[in-house]
Amino acid sequence: VTVIGIHAGAGPRSPKLRDHYDECHDALVRALAAGRELLERGADAVDAVTLAVTVMEDFELFNAGRGAALCTDGCVQLSASLMRGADRAAGAVAGVSRTKNPILAAAAVLASPQVLLIGDHADAFADRHGAEQVSPDYFVTERQLRNLRAATTDVSTGTVGAVALDAYGVLAAATSTGGIIGQPPGRVGDSPVIGAGTWADRHAAVSCTGDGELFIRSAVARTIAFRAEQGTTLADATRLSLEDVESLGGTGGVIACDAHGALSLPYTTEAMPRGVWRAGAEPQVWVTEAM
Amino acid sequence: VTVIGIHAGAGPRSPKLRDHYDECHDALVRALAAGRELLERGADAVDAVTLAVTVMEDFELFNAGRGAALCTDGCVQLSASLMRGADRAAGAVAGVSRTKNPILAAAAVLASPQVLLIGDHADAFADRHGAEQVSPDYFVTERQLRNLRAATTDVSTGTVGAVALDAYGVLAAATSTGGIIGQPPGRVGDSPVIGAGTWADRHAAVSCTGDGELFIRSAVARTIAFRAEQGTTLADATRLSLEDVESLGGTGGVIACDAHGALSLPYTTEAMPRGVWRAGAEPQVWVTEAM
């Protein structure tokens, strides 16, 4: 079986999603198709989730890459991570601000001896490895400045991510985020934290979205995979972790895929734009709808 | 039972440890005594592990705080994290360079809505919360510049940490590091990664040291606690995780304490300076000796 699942962040059924339903739907369809096409051509799961996330990073209505939320100082601080299940190779960046697609920076780190690089050094590393650099105004758009000015303390989180199982039986997971609108500069959530926002091993691949601090304190992604390794169904494992996040006072969502190609995409918020494709079936996409 | 365990990094039985045996022994004794005194006066486990780590950060022969290893560019980038088991409150900083005691920055983050802050913003946050700031030459000593010039690509890691169980039954874990001698600027290891280098919940508290990238890819600290939660003995849980790190090609050590006051301090390197104290018993300290 070959499978890919994507998400564009758990959060409220916001005016943004309702007013721009078609654009969001189209972005999800394109991200899923990009990943699917690679998988059908025999590419591996790491490349498929990376490309799917890249497409979502380039779409300005999702909170990652181009559409990243701004910090209180009006700057962006982007984070992303990527993990391959077969050997648990991992790469992550936090606090980048010039790399157009942070997931490509994470991919470059995955191929290096390091696992996590932060700040300007991470941008410079990405640049040296061919990841396109952009000026701040690529991210700091009029739309985002309006969002920042309008932001209350209770804002949607949002993040994008993908999980896949390829034809060689390898699982992979990828996550990318702009953080929270109006977050303090220097704040990092769960997205670049291997074990919290992203995890892949031989049993499961997981990408998370939600209240980042609580996802770290619950080690959501690693715990789901460990439960799957021990024989818990993926549906039960993801439910137990979201219940644990809830016990800490938070909400969010996860997408998870296991070694048999089972997918689980639960969330405890109003909405989680998401999509799935399985070899031999039609792709499915949801923007504000329940499953 | 009231218990505290400390470590000052797993690595080779280096000339540094042999030539400065008495100083290292004394630093461990002082760190353990500082934590013990707080616990005996009824302080909580978070304060005890924080103080014990502070003492080790101030000792210039351990790779954390004052004694931090230098990056290739001759600068320091310090990381630390702290977690309280009762409610899994957590705080971590990565890439700080002006905060004298990074574990105090982590403690300030633990008390905030955030969990992880990075870079200069983390220093500024620590400063605003009363953590002493120092000029770079506090860390960039003649000794460290000599170490950097002498460093080969295969150098000891080292990190300091503490775990404790207090009189109220609360577990806590703390870890602080200067990274690896000659690491690329921006590189972050497992120490500030909650779930990798540090974890505490109601079942166990864990602080790790070793090949940081592999400890992240093994989610060592969280996995040990999860196994303890499921009934695996602490000795088995720590052994299984070190075996997993070994399967990825690395070595290191962990100190772990469970809710019954059991301690486990295994390592797969030549040495791990460490110490333990248990209410009603004499403190014990090892520098280069096996248990």
Coordinates of C-alpha atoms in Angstrom, one line a residue:
Chain A
V1 CA 0.0 0.0 0.0
T2 CA 1.1 3.6 -0.7
V3 CA -0.6 6.3 1.3
I4 CA -0.3 10.0 2.0
G5 CA -2.2 12.2 4.4
I6 CA -1.9 16.0 4.9
H7 CA -3.2 18.6 7.2
A8 CA -3.2 22.4 7.3
G9 CA -3.7 23.0 11.0
A10 CA -6.3 22.3 13.6
G11 CA -8.2 25.4 14.8
P12 CA -11.6 27.2 14.7
R13 CA -13.9 27.0 11.7
S14 CA -12.6 30.5 11.0
P15 CA -13.9 33.2 8.6
K16 CA -10.7 32.7 6.7
L17 CA -11.6 29.0 5.9
R18 CA -15.2 29.8 5.1
D19 CA -14.6 32.9 3.0
H20 CA -11.7 31.2 1.1
Y21 CA -13.1 27.7 1.0
D22 CA -12.3 27.1 -2.7
E23 CA -8.8 28.4 -2.5
C24 CA -8.0 26.3 0.6
H25 CA -9.6 23.3 -1.0
D26 CA -7.5 23.8 -4.1
A27 CA -4.3 24.1 -2.1
L28 CA -5.0 20.9 -0.3
V29 CA -5.8 19.1 -3.6
R30 CA -2.5 20.4 -5.1
A31 CA -0.4 19.4 -2.1
L32 CA -1.9 15.9 -2.1
A33 CA -1.5 15.5 -5.8
A34 CA 2.1 16.6 -5.6
G35 CA 2.9 14.0 -3.0
R36 CA 0.8 11.4 -4.8
E37 CA 2.6 11.9 -8.1
L38 CA 6.0 11.4 -6.5
L39 CA 4.8 8.2 -4.7
E40 CA 3.3 6.9 -7.9
R41 CA 6.6 7.5 -9.7
G42 CA 8.4 5.4 -7.0
A43 CA 9.8 8.3 -5.0
D44 CA 10.3 7.7 -1.3
A45 CA 8.1 8.9 1.5
V46 CA 10.5 11.6 2.6
D47 CA 10.4 13.3 -0.7
A48 CA 6.6 12.9 -0.9
V49 CA 5.9 14.6 2.4
T50 CA 8.5 17.2 1.8
L51 CA 6.9 18.2 -1.5
A52 CA 3.4 18.2 -0.1
V53 CA 4.5 20.5 2.7
T54 CA 6.3 22.7 0.3
V55 CA 3.1 23.3 -1.7
M56 CA 1.2 24.2 1.5
E57 CA 4.1 26.5 2.6
D58 CA 3.7 28.4 -0.7
F59 CA 0.0 29.0 -0.2
E60 CA -0.5 32.2 1.7
L61 CA -3.6 31.2 3.6
F62 CA -1.9 28.4 5.6
N63 CA 0.2 29.3 8.6
A64 CA 3.6 28.1 7.3
G65 CA 6.1 29.5 4.8
R66 CA 4.6 32.3 2.8
G67 CA 1.5 32.5 5.0
A68 CA 3.4 32.4 8.3
A69 CA 1.9 34.3 11.3
L70 CA 3.9 37.3 12.5
C71 CA 5.5 37.7 15.9
T72 CA 4.7 40.7 18.1
D73 CA 7.7 42.5 16.6
G74 CA 6.3 42.0 13.1
C75 CA 8.9 39.5 12.0
V76 CA 8.5 35.8 11.1
Q77 CA 10.1 32.9 12.9
L78 CA 9.5 29.7 11.0
S79 CA 10.0 26.2 12.1
A80 CA 9.9 22.8 10.4
S81 CA 10.9 19.2 10.8
L82 CA 11.1 16.0 8.9
M83 CA 11.7 12.4 9.9
R84 CA 12.2 9.1 8.0
G85 CA 10.9 6.0 9.7
A86 CA 13.3 3.4 8.3
D87 CA 16.4 4.7 10.2
R88 CA 14.8 7.5 12.2
A89 CA 17.0 10.1 10.4
A90 CA 15.6 13.5 11.3
G91 CA 16.1 17.1 10.5
A92 CA 14.6 20.3 12.0
V93 CA 15.0 24.0 12.0
A94 CA 13.6 26.6 14.4
G95 CA 13.5 30.4 14.2
V96 CA 14.4 30.7 10.5
S97 CA 13.3 33.9 8.7
R98 CA 14.8 34.0 5.3
T99 CA 14.4 30.4 3.9
K100 CA 11.4 30.4 1.6
N101 CA 10.5 26.8 2.4
P102 CA 11.6 25.8 5.9
I103 CA 10.8 22.2 5.2
L104 CA 13.6 22.2 2.6
A105 CA 16.0 23.5 5.3
A106 CA 14.8 20.6 7.5
A107 CA 15.5 18.2 4.7
A108 CA 19.1 19.6 4.3
V109 CA 19.6 19.1 8.1
L110 CA 18.2 15.5 7.8
A111 CA 21.0 14.8 5.3
S112 CA 23.6 16.2 7.7
P113 CA 25.2 14.9 11.0
Q114 CA 23.0 17.4 12.9
V115 CA 19.3 17.1 13.7
L116 CA 18.3 20.6 14.9
L117 CA 19.6 24.0 13.8
I118 CA 18.3 27.3 15.0
G119 CA 18.1 31.0 14.0
D120 CA 20.2 32.7 11.4
H121 CA 22.7 29.9 11.3
A122 CA 19.9 27.6 10.1
D123 CA 19.0 30.0 7.3
A124 CA 22.7 30.2 6.3
F125 CA 23.0 26.4 6.4
A126 CA 19.9 26.1 4.2
D127 CA 21.3 28.7 1.8
R128 CA 24.5 26.7 1.5
H129 CA 22.5 23.6 0.7
G130 CA 20.6 25.3 -2.1
A131 CA 17.3 26.3 -0.3
E132 CA 16.0 29.6 -1.8
Q133 CA 16.4 32.6 0.5
V134 CA 13.9 35.5 0.3
S135 CA 13.7 39.0 1.8
P136 CA 11.4 39.5 4.8
D137 CA 8.7 41.1 2.7
Y138 CA 8.0 37.8 1.2
F139 CA 6.5 36.8 4.5
V140 CA 5.5 40.1 6.0
T141 CA 2.6 40.8 3.8
E142 CA -0.2 43.4 4.2
R143 CA -2.5 40.5 5.0
Q144 CA -0.3 39.3 7.8
L145 CA 0.2 42.8 9.2
R146 CA -3.6 43.2 9.3
N147 CA -3.8 39.8 11.1
L148 CA -1.2 40.8 13.6
R149 CA -3.0 44.1 14.4
A150 CA -6.4 42.3 14.6
A151 CA -5.1 39.4 16.7
T152 CA -6.5 38.7 20.1
T153 CA -4.8 36.6 22.6
D154 CA -6.9 33.7 21.6
V155 CA -6.0 33.0 18.0
S156 CA -5.9 30.0 15.7
T157 CA -2.7 28.1 15.8
G158 CA -2.4 26.3 12.4
T159 CA 0.5 24.5 11.0
V160 CA 0.9 22.2 8.0
G161 CA 2.1 18.6 7.8
A162 CA 2.1 15.4 6.0
V163 CA 2.7 11.7 6.6
A164 CA 3.3 9.0 4.0
L165 CA 4.0 5.3 3.5
D166 CA 5.9 4.6 0.3
A167 CA 6.1 1.5 -2.0
Y168 CA 9.2 0.4 -0.1
G169 CA 7.4 0.3 3.2
V170 CA 9.1 3.4 4.5
L171 CA 7.2 5.9 6.6
A172 CA 7.9 9.6 6.8
A173 CA 6.5 12.6 8.5
A174 CA 6.9 16.4 8.0
T175 CA 5.6 19.5 9.8
S176 CA 6.0 23.2 9.1
T177 CA 4.7 26.3 10.9
G178 CA 4.8 30.0 11.3
G179 CA 3.9 29.7 15.0
I180 CA 1.2 31.7 16.6
I181 CA 0.0 35.2 15.6
G182 CA 1.6 37.6 18.0
Q183 CA 3.8 35.1 19.6
P184 CA 6.8 36.5 21.6
P185 CA 9.9 36.5 19.3
G186 CA 12.1 33.5 20.1
R187 CA 9.1 31.3 21.0
V188 CA 9.2 27.8 19.5
G189 CA 6.3 25.4 19.5
D190 CA 6.1 21.6 18.9
S191 CA 6.6 21.6 15.1
P192 CA 10.4 21.5 15.1
V193 CA 10.6 19.3 18.2
I194 CA 11.2 15.7 17.1
G195 CA 9.0 13.5 19.3
A196 CA 6.5 16.3 19.9
G197 CA 5.3 17.7 16.6
T198 CA 6.9 15.1 14.3
W199 CA 7.9 11.5 14.6
A200 CA 8.5 8.6 12.2
D201 CA 9.8 5.1 12.9
R202 CA 9.1 1.7 11.5
H203 CA 5.7 1.6 13.2
A204 CA 4.2 4.9 12.6
A205 CA 4.6 8.5 11.2
V206 CA 2.9 11.4 12.9
S207 CA 2.5 15.1 12.3
C208 CA 0.8 17.3 14.9
T209 CA -0.9 20.7 15.1
G210 CA -2.5 22.5 18.0
D211 CA -1.4 24.1 21.3
G212 CA 2.3 23.6 20.7
E213 CA 3.5 23.9 24.3
L214 CA 1.1 21.2 25.4
F215 CA 2.0 18.9 22.5
I216 CA 5.6 19.2 23.7
R217 CA 4.6 18.5 27.3
S218 CA 2.7 15.4 26.1
A219 CA 5.4 14.2 23.6
V220 CA 2.5 13.5 21.3
A221 CA 4.1 12.2 18.1
R222 CA 6.5 9.9 19.8
T223 CA 3.9 8.5 22.2
I224 CA 1.5 7.7 19.4
A225 CA 4.2 5.8 17.6
F226 CA 5.3 4.0 20.7
R227 CA 1.7 2.9 21.4
A228 CA 1.4 1.7 17.8
E229 CA 4.6 -0.3 18.2
Q230 CA 3.1 -2.0 21.2
G231 CA 0.0 -3.0 19.3
T232 CA -2.5 -0.2 20.1
T233 CA -4.5 0.6 17.0
L234 CA -3.6 3.9 15.4
A235 CA -7.1 5.3 16.1
D236 CA -6.8 4.5 19.8
A237 CA -3.2 5.8 20.0
T238 CA -4.1 9.1 18.4
R239 CA -7.3 9.4 20.6
L240 CA -5.3 8.7 23.8
S241 CA -2.7 11.4 23.0
L242 CA -5.4 14.0 22.1
E243 CA -7.1 13.2 25.4
D244 CA -3.8 13.7 27.2
V245 CA -3.4 17.1 25.5
E246 CA -6.9 17.9 26.6
S247 CA -6.1 16.9 30.2
L248 CA -3.3 19.6 30.0
G249 CA -6.0 22.1 28.9
G250 CA -5.4 22.1 25.1
T251 CA -6.7 21.1 21.7
G252 CA -5.3 20.2 18.4
G253 CA -5.1 17.5 15.8
V254 CA -2.8 14.8 14.5
I255 CA -2.4 12.9 11.3
A256 CA -0.8 9.5 11.7
C257 CA 0.0 6.6 9.3
D258 CA 1.2 3.1 10.3
A259 CA 3.2 0.5 8.6
H260 CA 0.1 -1.2 7.3
G261 CA -1.1 2.0 5.6
A262 CA -3.8 2.7 8.2
L263 CA -4.4 6.4 8.6
S264 CA -5.9 8.4 11.5
L265 CA -6.7 12.1 11.3
P266 CA -8.5 13.1 14.5
Y267 CA -8.8 16.6 15.9
T268 CA -10.4 18.2 18.9
T269 CA -10.9 21.7 17.4
E270 CA -13.8 22.8 15.2
A271 CA -11.9 22.1 12.0
M272 CA -8.7 20.7 10.5
P273 CA -8.2 21.1 6.8
R274 CA -6.8 17.8 5.6
G275 CA -6.6 15.3 2.8
V276 CA -5.8 11.6 2.2
W277 CA -4.8 9.6 -0.8
R278 CA -4.4 5.8 -1.0
A279 CA -3.1 3.9 -4.0
G280 CA -6.0 2.7 -6.1
A281 CA -8.5 5.2 -4.6
E282 CA -9.5 8.7 -5.3
P283 CA -8.0 11.5 -3.2
Q284 CA -10.2 13.0 -0.5
V285 CA -10.0 16.5 0.8
W286 CA -11.9 18.3 3.7
V287 CA -11.6 22.0 4.5
T288 CA -14.2 22.7 7.2
E289 CA -16.2 19.5 7.0
A290 CA -16.0 16.7 9.6
M291 CA -14.8 13.3 8.3
Chain B
V1 CA 11.5 9.0 50.3
T2 CA 13.5 12.0 49.2
V3 CA 16.1 11.4 46.5
I4 CA 18.4 13.4 44.2
G5 CA 20.8 12.2 41.5
I6 CA 23.2 14.3 39.4
H7 CA 25.5 13.7 36.4
A8 CA 28.2 15.7 34.7
G9 CA 28.2 14.1 31.3
A10 CA 28.9 10.7 29.8
G11 CA 32.2 10.5 27.9
P12 CA 35.7 9.1 27.9
R13 CA 37.8 8.7 31.0
S14 CA 39.5 11.8 29.9
P15 CA 42.8 13.4 31.1
K16 CA 40.7 16.3 32.3
L17 CA 38.8 14.0 34.7
R18 CA 42.0 12.2 35.8
D19 CA 44.1 15.3 36.2
H20 CA 41.4 17.2 38.0
Y21 CA 39.9 14.4 39.9
D22 CA 39.7 16.2 43.2
E23 CA 38.2 19.4 41.8
C24 CA 35.5 17.4 39.9
H25 CA 34.8 15.3 42.9
D26 CA 34.4 18.4 45.0
A27 CA 32.0 20.0 42.4
L28 CA 29.8 17.0 42.4
V29 CA 29.8 16.9 46.2
R30 CA 28.8 20.6 46.3
A31 CA 26.1 20.2 43.7
L32 CA 24.6 17.2 45.5
A33 CA 24.8 19.0 48.9
A34 CA 23.1 22.1 47.5
G35 CA 20.2 20.0 46.2
R36 CA 20.0 17.9 49.3
E37 CA 19.9 20.9 51.6
L38 CA 16.9 22.3 49.7
L39 CA 15.1 19.0 49.8
E40 CA 15.8 18.6 53.6
R41 CA 14.4 22.1 54.2
G42 CA 11.2 21.0 52.4
A43 CA 11.8 22.7 49.0
D44 CA 10.4 21.1 46.0
A45 CA 12.1 18.9 43.4
V46 CA 12.2 21.6 40.8
D47 CA 14.2 24.0 43.0
A48 CA 16.5 21.2 44.1
V49 CA 17.5 20.1 40.6
T50 CA 17.7 23.7 39.4
L51 CA 20.2 24.6 42.2
A52 CA 22.2 21.4 41.7
V53 CA 22.6 22.2 38.0
T54 CA 23.4 25.8 38.8
V55 CA 26.4 24.7 40.9
M56 CA 27.6 22.4 38.1
E57 CA 27.1 25.2 35.5
D58 CA 29.4 27.4 37.7
F59 CA 32.2 24.9 37.7
E60 CA 34.5 25.5 34.7
L61 CA 35.5 21.9 34.1
F62 CA 31.9 20.7 33.3
N63 CA 30.5 21.4 29.8
A64 CA 27.7 23.7 30.8
G65 CA 27.4 27.4 31.8
R66 CA 30.9 28.7 32.7
G67 CA 32.7 25.6 31.3
A68 CA 30.7 25.4 28.1
A69 CA 32.4 24.2 24.9
L70 CA 32.9 26.7 22.1
C71 CA 31.4 26.5 18.7
T72 CA 33.7 26.6 15.6
D73 CA 33.3 30.4 15.5
G74 CA 34.6 30.7 19.1
C75 CA 31.3 31.6 20.6
V76 CA 29.1 29.7 23.1
Q77 CA 25.6 28.6 22.5
L78 CA 24.1 27.2 25.7
S79 CA 21.0 25.1 26.1
A80 CA 19.0 23.9 29.2
S81 CA 15.7 22.5 30.1
L82 CA 13.6 21.7 33.2
M83 CA 10.5 19.8 33.8
R84 CA 8.2 19.2 36.8
G85 CA 6.5 15.8 36.9
A86 CA 3.3 16.7 38.8
D87 CA 1.8 18.8 36.0
R88 CA 4.5 18.3 33.3
A89 CA 5.2 22.0 33.3
A90 CA 8.4 22.5 31.3
G91 CA 10.8 25.2 30.3
A92 CA 13.7 25.2 27.9
V93 CA 16.2 27.5 26.2
A94 CA 18.5 26.9 23.2
G95 CA 21.2 29.0 21.8
V96 CA 21.6 31.4 24.7
S97 CA 25.0 33.1 25.0
R98 CA 24.7 35.8 27.7
T99 CA 22.8 34.1 30.5
K100 CA 25.2 33.0 33.2
N101 CA 23.1 30.1 34.3
P102 CA 21.0 28.8 31.4
I103 CA 19.0 26.5 33.8
L104 CA 17.7 29.7 35.5
A105 CA 16.5 30.9 32.0
A106 CA 14.7 27.5 31.6
A107 CA 13.2 27.9 35.1
A108 CA 11.8 31.3 34.0
V109 CA 10.4 29.8 30.9
L110 CA 8.8 27.0 32.9
A111 CA 6.9 29.7 34.9
S112 CA 5.7 31.3 31.6
P113 CA 3.1 30.3 29.0
Q114 CA 5.9 29.2 26.7
V115 CA 8.0 26.0 26.8
L116 CA 10.9 26.7 24.5
L117 CA 12.6 30.0 23.7
I118 CA 15.7 30.3 21.5
G119 CA 18.6 32.7 20.8
D120 CA 19.0 36.3 21.9
H121 CA 15.3 36.5 22.6
A122 CA 15.8 33.8 25.3
D123 CA 18.7 35.8 26.9
A124 CA 16.5 38.9 26.9
F125 CA 13.6 37.0 28.4
A126 CA 15.9 35.5 31.1
D127 CA 17.3 39.0 31.8
R128 CA 13.8 40.4 32.2
H129 CA 13.1 37.6 34.7
G130 CA 16.2 38.4 36.8
A131 CA 18.7 35.8 35.5
E132 CA 22.2 37.3 35.6
Q133 CA 23.7 38.3 32.2
V134 CA 27.4 38.1 31.6
S135 CA 29.8 39.2 28.8
P136 CA 31.1 36.6 26.4
D137 CA 34.5 36.5 28.0
Y138 CA 32.9 34.8 31.0
F139 CA 32.4 31.7 28.8
V140 CA 35.2 32.2 26.3
T141 CA 38.1 31.4 28.5
E142 CA 41.7 30.7 27.6
R143 CA 41.1 27.1 28.6
Q144 CA 38.1 26.8 26.2
L145 CA 40.0 28.5 23.3
R146 CA 42.8 25.9 23.9
N147 CA 40.2 23.1 23.9
L148 CA 38.7 24.4 20.6
R149 CA 42.1 24.6 18.9
A150 CA 43.0 21.1 20.1
A151 CA 39.6 19.6 19.3
T152 CA 39.4 16.8 16.9
T153 CA 36.2 15.8 15.3
D154 CA 35.8 13.1 17.9
V155 CA 35.4 14.9 21.2
S156 CA 33.7 14.2 24.4
T157 CA 30.1 15.5 24.7
G158 CA 29.4 16.2 28.3
T159 CA 26.4 17.9 29.8
V160 CA 25.2 18.2 33.4
G161 CA 21.8 17.2 34.8
A162 CA 19.8 16.3 37.9
V163 CA 16.7 14.4 38.8
A164 CA 14.9 14.5 42.2
L165 CA 11.9 13.2 44.1
D166 CA 10.8 15.5 46.9
A167 CA 8.9 15.0 50.1
Y168 CA 5.6 15.8 48.4
G169 CA 6.1 13.0 45.9
V170 CA 6.9 15.4 43.0
L171 CA 9.6 14.4 40.5
A172 CA 11.7 16.9 38.5
A173 CA 14.5 16.7 35.9
A174 CA 17.0 19.4 34.7
T175 CA 19.7 19.3 32.0
S176 CA 22.2 22.0 30.9
T177 CA 24.9 21.9 28.2
G178 CA 27.4 23.8 26.2
G179 CA 27.0 21.4 23.3
I180 CA 30.0 19.8 21.6
I181 CA 33.4 21.4 21.2
G182 CA 33.7 22.8 17.7
Q183 CA 30.0 22.3 16.9
P184 CA 28.6 24.3 14.0
P185 CA 27.0 27.5 15.3
G186 CA 23.2 27.0 15.5
R187 CA 23.5 23.3 16.3
V188 CA 21.2 22.2 19.1
G189 CA 21.4 18.8 20.8
D190 CA 19.0 16.9 23.0
S191 CA 19.5 18.9 26.2
P192 CA 16.8 21.5 25.5
V193 CA 14.5 19.1 23.7
I194 CA 11.7 18.0 26.1
G195 CA 11.2 14.3 25.6
A196 CA 14.8 13.7 24.4
G197 CA 17.3 15.1 26.9
T198 CA 14.8 15.9 29.7
W199 CA 11.5 14.5 30.9
A200 CA 9.5 14.3 34.1
D201 CA 5.9 13.1 34.7
R202 CA 4.2 11.4 37.7
H203 CA 6.1 8.1 36.9
A204 CA 9.7 9.1 36.3
A205 CA 12.2 12.0 35.9
V206 CA 15.0 11.6 33.4
S207 CA 18.1 13.7 32.4
C208 CA 20.3 12.5 29.5
T209 CA 23.9 13.0 28.2
G210 CA 25.6 11.6 25.2
D211 CA 25.3 11.8 21.4
G212 CA 22.6 14.4 21.3
E213 CA 21.3 13.8 17.8
L214 CA 20.8 10.2 18.5
F215 CA 19.1 10.9 21.8
I216 CA 16.6 13.1 19.9
R217 CA 16.0 10.4 17.3
S218 CA 15.4 7.9 20.2
A219 CA 13.3 10.3 22.3
V220 CA 15.2 8.8 25.2
A221 CA 13.8 10.6 28.2
R222 CA 10.1 10.3 27.3
T223 CA 10.5 6.7 26.3
I224 CA 12.1 5.7 29.6
A225 CA 9.3 7.4 31.5
F226 CA 6.6 5.8 29.4
R227 CA 8.1 2.4 29.9
A228 CA 8.2 3.1 33.7
E229 CA 4.6 4.1 33.5
Q230 CA 3.8 0.8 31.9
G231 CA 5.5 -1.2 34.7
T232 CA 8.9 -1.8 33.3
T233 CA 11.6 -1.4 36.0
L234 CA 13.6 1.8 35.8
A235 CA 16.8 -0.3 35.3
D236 CA 15.3 -2.1 32.4
A237 CA 13.7 1.1 30.9
T238 CA 17.0 2.9 31.0
R239 CA 19.0 -0.1 29.6
L240 CA 16.5 -0.5 26.7
S241 CA 16.9 3.2 25.7
L242 CA 20.7 3.1 25.9
E243 CA 20.5 0.0 23.7
D244 CA 18.3 1.8 21.3
V245 CA 20.8 4.7 21.1
E246 CA 23.5 2.1 20.6
S247 CA 21.5 0.6 17.7
L248 CA 21.7 4.1 16.1
G249 CA 25.4 4.1 16.5
G250 CA 25.8 6.2 19.7
T251 CA 26.7 6.2 23.3
G252 CA 25.8 8.1 26.4
G253 CA 24.2 7.9 29.8
V254 CA 21.0 8.7 31.7
I255 CA 20.0 9.4 35.2
A256 CA 16.5 8.5 36.1
C257 CA 14.3 8.5 39.2
D258 CA 10.9 7.0 39.6
A259 CA 7.9 7.8 41.9
H260 CA 9.1 5.2 44.4
G261 CA 12.5 6.8 44.7
A262 CA 14.3 4.2 42.7
L263 CA 17.4 5.6 40.9
S264 CA 19.1 4.3 37.7
L265 CA 22.3 5.9 36.4
P266 CA 23.6 3.7 33.6
Y267 CA 26.0 4.8 30.8
T268 CA 27.7 3.2 27.8
T269 CA 30.8 5.4 27.8
E270 CA 33.9 4.9 29.8
A271 CA 32.9 7.3 32.5
M272 CA 30.0 9.5 33.8
P273 CA 30.7 11.7 36.8
R274 CA 27.7 11.4 39.0
G275 CA 26.3 11.4 42.5
V276 CA 23.2 10.3 44.5
W277 CA 21.8 11.1 47.8
R278 CA 18.8 9.5 49.5
A279 CA 17.2 10.7 52.7
G280 CA 18.7 8.8 55.7
A281 CA 21.8 7.8 53.8
E282 CA 25.2 9.3 53.0
P283 CA 25.7 11.0 49.7
Q284 CA 27.8 9.0 47.1
V285 CA 29.9 10.5 44.3
W286 CA 31.8 8.9 41.5
V287 CA 34.1 10.7 39.1
T288 CA 35.8 8.1 36.9
E289 CA 34.8 5.0 38.9
A290 CA 32.2 2.5 37.8
M291 CA 29.3 2.1 40.2

